[in-house]
Coordinates of C-alpha atoms in Angstrom, one line a residue:
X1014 CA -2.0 6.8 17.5
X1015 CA -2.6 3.5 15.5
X1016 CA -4.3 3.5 12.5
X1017 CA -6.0 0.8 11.0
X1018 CA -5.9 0.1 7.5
X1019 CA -10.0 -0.1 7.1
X1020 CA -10.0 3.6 9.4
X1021 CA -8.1 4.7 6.7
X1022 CA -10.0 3.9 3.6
X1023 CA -12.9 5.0 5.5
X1024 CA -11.5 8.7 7.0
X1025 CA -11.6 10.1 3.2
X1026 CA -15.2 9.1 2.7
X1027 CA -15.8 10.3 6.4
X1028 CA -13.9 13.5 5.8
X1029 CA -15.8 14.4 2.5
X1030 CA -19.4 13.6 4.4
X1031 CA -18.5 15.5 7.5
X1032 CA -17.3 18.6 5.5
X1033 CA -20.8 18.7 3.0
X1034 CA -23.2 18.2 6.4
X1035 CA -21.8 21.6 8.3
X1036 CA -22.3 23.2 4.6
X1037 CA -26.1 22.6 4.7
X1038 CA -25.9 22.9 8.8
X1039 CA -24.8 27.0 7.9
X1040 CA -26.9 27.4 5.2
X1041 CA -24.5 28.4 2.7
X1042 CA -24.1 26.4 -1.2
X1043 CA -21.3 25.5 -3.0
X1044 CA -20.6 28.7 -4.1
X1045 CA -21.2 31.0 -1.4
X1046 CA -18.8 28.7 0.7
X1047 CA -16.3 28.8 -2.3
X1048 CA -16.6 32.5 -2.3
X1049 CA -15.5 32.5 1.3
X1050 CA -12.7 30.2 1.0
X1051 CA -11.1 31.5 -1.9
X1052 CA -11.7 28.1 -3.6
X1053 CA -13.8 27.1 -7.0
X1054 CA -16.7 25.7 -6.5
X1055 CA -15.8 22.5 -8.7
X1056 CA -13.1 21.9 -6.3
X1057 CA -15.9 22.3 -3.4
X1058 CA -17.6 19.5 -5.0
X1059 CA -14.9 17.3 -5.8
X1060 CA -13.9 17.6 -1.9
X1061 CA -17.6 16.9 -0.8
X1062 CA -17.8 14.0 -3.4
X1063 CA -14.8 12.6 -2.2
X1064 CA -13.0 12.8 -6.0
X1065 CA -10.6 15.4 -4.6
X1066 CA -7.9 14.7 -1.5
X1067 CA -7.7 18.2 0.1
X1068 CA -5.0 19.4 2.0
X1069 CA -4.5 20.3 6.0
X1070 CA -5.0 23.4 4.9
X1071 CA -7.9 23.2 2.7
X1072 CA -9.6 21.8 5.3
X1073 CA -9.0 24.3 7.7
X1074 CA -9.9 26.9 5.1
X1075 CA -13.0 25.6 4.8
X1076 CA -14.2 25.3 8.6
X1077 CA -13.2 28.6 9.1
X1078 CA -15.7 29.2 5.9
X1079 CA -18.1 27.5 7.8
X1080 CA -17.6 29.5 10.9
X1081 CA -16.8 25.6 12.7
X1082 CA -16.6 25.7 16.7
X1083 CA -13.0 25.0 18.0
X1084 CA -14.1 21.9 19.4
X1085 CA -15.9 20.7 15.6
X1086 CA -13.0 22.0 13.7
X1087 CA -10.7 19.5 15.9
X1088 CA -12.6 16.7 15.2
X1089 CA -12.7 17.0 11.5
X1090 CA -8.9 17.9 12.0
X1091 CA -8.0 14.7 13.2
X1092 CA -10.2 12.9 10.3
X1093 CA -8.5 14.8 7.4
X1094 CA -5.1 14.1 9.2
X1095 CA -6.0 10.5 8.9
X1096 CA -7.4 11.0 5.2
X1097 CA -4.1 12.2 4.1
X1098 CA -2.4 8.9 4.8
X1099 CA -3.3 5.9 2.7
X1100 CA -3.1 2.1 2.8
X1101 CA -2.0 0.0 -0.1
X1102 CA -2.7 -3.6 1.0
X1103 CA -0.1 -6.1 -1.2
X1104 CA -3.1 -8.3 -1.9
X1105 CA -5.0 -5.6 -3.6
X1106 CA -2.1 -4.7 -5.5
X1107 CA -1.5 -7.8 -7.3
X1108 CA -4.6 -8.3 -7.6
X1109 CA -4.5 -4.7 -9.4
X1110 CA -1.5 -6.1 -11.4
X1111 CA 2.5 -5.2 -10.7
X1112 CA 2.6 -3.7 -13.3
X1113 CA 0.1 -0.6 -12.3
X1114 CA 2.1 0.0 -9.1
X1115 CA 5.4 -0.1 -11.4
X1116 CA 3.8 2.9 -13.3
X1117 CA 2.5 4.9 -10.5
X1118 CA 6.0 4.9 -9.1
X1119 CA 7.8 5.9 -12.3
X1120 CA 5.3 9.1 -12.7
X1121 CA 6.5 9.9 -8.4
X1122 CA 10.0 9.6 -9.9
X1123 CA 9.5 11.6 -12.6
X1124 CA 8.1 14.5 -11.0
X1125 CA 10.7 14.0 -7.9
X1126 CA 14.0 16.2 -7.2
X1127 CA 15.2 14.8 -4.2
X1128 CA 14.6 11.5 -3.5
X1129 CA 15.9 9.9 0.2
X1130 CA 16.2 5.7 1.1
X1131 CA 15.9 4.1 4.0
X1132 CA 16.5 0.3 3.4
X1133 CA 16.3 -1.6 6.2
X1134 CA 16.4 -5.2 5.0
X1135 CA 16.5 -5.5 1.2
X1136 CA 18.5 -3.2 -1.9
X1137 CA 15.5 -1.4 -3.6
X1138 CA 14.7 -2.1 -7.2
X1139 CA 16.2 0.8 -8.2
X1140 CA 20.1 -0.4 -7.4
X1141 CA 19.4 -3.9 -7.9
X1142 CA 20.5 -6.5 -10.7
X1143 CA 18.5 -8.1 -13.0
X1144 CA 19.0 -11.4 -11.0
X1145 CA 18.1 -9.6 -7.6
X1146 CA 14.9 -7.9 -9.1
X1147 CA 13.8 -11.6 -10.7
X1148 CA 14.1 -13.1 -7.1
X1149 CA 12.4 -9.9 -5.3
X1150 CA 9.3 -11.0 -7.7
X1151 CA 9.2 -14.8 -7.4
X1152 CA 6.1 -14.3 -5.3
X1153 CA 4.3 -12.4 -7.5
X1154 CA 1.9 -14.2 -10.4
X1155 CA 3.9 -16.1 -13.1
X1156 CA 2.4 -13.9 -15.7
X1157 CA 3.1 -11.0 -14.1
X1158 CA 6.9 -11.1 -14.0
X1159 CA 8.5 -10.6 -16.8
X1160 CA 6.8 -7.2 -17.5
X1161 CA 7.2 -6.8 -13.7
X1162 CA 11.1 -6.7 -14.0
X1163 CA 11.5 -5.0 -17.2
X1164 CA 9.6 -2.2 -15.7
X1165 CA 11.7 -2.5 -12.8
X1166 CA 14.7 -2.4 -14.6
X1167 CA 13.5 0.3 -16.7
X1168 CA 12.8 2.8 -13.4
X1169 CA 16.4 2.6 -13.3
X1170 CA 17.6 5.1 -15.7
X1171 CA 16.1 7.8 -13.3
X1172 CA 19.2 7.4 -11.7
X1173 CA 21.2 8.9 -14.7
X1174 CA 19.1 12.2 -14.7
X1175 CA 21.8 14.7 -12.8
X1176 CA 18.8 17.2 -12.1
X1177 CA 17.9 14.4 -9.9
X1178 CA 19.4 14.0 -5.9
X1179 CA 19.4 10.6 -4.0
X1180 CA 20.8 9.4 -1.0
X1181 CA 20.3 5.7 -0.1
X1182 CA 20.9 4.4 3.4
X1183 CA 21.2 0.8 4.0
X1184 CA 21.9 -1.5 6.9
X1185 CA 24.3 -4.3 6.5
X1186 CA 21.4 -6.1 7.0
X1187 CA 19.6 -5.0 3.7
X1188 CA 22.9 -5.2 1.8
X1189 CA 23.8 -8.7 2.5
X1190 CA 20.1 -10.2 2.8
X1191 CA 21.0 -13.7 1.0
X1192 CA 17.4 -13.1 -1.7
X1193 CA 20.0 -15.0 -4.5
X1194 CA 22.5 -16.9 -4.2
X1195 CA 26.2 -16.0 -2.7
X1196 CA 28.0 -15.2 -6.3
X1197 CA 24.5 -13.3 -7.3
X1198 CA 24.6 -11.3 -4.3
X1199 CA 28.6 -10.4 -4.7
X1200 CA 27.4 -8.9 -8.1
X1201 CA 24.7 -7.0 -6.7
X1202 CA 27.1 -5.3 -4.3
X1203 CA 29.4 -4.9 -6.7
X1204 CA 27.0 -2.6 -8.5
X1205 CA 26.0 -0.9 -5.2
X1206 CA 30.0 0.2 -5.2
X1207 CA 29.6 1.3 -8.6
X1208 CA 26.3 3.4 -8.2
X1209 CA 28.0 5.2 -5.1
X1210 CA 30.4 7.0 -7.3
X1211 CA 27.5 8.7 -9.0
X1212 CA 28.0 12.5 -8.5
X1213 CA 24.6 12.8 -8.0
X1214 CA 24.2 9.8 -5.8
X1215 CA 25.4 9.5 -2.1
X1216 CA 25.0 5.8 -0.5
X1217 CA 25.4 5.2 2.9
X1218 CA 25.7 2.0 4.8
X1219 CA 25.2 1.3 8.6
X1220 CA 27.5 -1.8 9.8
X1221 CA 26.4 -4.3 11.9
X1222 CA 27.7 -3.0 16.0
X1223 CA 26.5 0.4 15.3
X1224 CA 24.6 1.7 17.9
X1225 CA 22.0 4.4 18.1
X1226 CA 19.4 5.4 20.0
X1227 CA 15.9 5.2 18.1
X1228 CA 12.8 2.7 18.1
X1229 CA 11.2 0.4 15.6
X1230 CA 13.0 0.7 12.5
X1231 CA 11.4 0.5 8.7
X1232 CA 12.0 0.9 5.2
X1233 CA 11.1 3.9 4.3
X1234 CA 11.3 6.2 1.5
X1235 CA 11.1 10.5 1.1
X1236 CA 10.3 12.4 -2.5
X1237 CA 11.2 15.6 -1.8
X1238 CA 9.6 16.8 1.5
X1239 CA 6.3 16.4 0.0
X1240 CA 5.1 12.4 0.1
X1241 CA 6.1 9.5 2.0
X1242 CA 6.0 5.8 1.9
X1243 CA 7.1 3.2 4.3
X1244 CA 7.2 -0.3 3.4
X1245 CA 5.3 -3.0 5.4
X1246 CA 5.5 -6.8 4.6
X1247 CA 1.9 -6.5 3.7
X1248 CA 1.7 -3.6 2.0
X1249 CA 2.8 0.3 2.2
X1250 CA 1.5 3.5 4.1
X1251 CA 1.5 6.7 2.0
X1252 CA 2.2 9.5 3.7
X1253 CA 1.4 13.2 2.7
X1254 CA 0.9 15.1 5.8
X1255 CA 3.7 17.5 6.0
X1256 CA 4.3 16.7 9.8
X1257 CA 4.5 13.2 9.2
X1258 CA 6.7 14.1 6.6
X1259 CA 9.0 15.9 8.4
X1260 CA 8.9 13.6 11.2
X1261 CA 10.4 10.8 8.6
X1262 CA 13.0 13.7 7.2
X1263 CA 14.3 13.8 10.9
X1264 CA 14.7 10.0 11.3
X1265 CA 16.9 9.5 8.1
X1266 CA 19.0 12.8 9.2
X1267 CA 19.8 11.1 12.4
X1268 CA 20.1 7.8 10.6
X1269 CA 23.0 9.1 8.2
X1270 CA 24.7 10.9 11.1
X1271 CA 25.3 7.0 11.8
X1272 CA 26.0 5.9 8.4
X1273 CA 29.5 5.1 6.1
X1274 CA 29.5 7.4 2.8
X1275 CA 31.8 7.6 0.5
X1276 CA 35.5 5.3 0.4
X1277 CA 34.5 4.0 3.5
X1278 CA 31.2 2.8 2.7
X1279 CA 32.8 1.3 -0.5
X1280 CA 35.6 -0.6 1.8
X1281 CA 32.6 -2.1 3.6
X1282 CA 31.1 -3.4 0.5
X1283 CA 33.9 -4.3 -1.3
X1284 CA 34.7 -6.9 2.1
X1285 CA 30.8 -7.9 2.4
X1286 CA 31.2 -9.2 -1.7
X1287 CA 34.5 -11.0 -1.0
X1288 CA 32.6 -13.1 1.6
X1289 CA 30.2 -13.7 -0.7
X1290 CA 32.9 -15.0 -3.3
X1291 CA 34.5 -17.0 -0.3

């Protein structure tokens, strides 16, 4: 199904107005309901008020609270299925200031075990140099970017933590994208060689002439099996129903069955910088 970004800022607001009208359709209050539920009643209200994002199953905890027909509690289904995914338009984030997304991804990070990349066209900020992150901001307001790229640059120590897992998969594509110029980019996989020996780091790359079955390919990115995100030219779709989740887990699982790791994802790089020195 196709979601629009305007259905999606809608659905929460829908969602939380749907779920407070069958309250007062069955007669019941905050509290009573909450009593049902096995919920406080402040989270009740923070759900109805749209403060609070609940969960699949919150939601159905609460129509069966509410004693909801099968055909109701399907409708309001599908509207808090939509409500758990959310749309952050580029415009409204730089708007916002880069800086603000910079932080909210350093908190994901933070409070992330296992972390898995899909990088279809470009290195993320997270392996890149200095000169790769300056160029992947160019666009972004002049007074933005030099906080923008220390705070970039500063994300990266994350990758140090050993209580921490990541596996990064990148196309050829991604790794040899021409954002600076060809002695830059040699550097930048130079460092993408040295990352990979990491013990608590496995990068995989998918040459150019691999074939696989699968559709429309994205960047993508899983933190643990609880949130995703998937990167759109325009913005990003955050993901935090568990079955989209999972759906996104399978993709990258049949994506590194198709990847390099190791020495001979190293030998690939190690060739793709020499042509870039050439």
């Amino acid at each position: 199904m196709a979601i629009e970004p305007d259905e999606l800022d809608r659905s929460g607001r829908e969602l939380a107005a749907v779920l407070q009208r069958l309250r007062k359709q069955a007669g019941l209050s905050g509290a009573r309901l909450a009593a049902r539920c096995n919920m406080s009643q402040s989270k009740i209200s923070r759900i109805e008020g749209n403060k609070g994002r609940p969960s699949l199953l919150d939601v159905e905890q609460l129509l069966r609270g509410l004693g909801a027909s099968p055909a109701v509690s399907a409708e309001v289904m599908a509207i808090a299925r939509i409500a758990q995914t959310e749309w952050q338009d580029g415009r409204t984030l730089r708007r916002k200031g880069i800086d603000k997304k910079q932080l909210q991804l350093s908190g994901l990070e933070a409070s992330t075990t296992t972390f898995r990349y899909f990088l279809l066209s470009m290195i993320t900020g997270l392996l890149a140099t200095p000169e790769y992150v300056r160029a992947s901001l160019a666009q972004a307001p002049p007074e933005q970017q030099a906080k923008a790229v220390a705070m970039k640059l500063d994300r990266q120590r994350v990758l140090f933590d050993r209580s921490k897992q990541f596996t990064f998969i990148l196309t050829e594509q991604a790794v040899r994208y021409p954002l600076v110029p060809p002695t830059e980019l040699a550097m930048q996989i130079d460092r993408l060689v040295s990352i990979a020996h990491q013990p608590n780091i496995r990068l995989g790359v998918i040459p150019m002439g691999v074939h696989f079955a699968s559709g429309a390919l994205n960047t993508f990115t899983i933190y643990d099996e609880s949130l995703a995100t998937a990167e759109l030219d325009l913005g990003a779709i955050v993901f935090r129903d568990s079955r989209d989740v999972q759906d996104l887990v399978r993709r990258f699982t049949v994506y590194a069955e198709h990847a390099l790791f190791g020495e001979r994802a190293r030998e690939h790089l190690a060739e793709w910088a020499d042509h870039c020195r050439r």
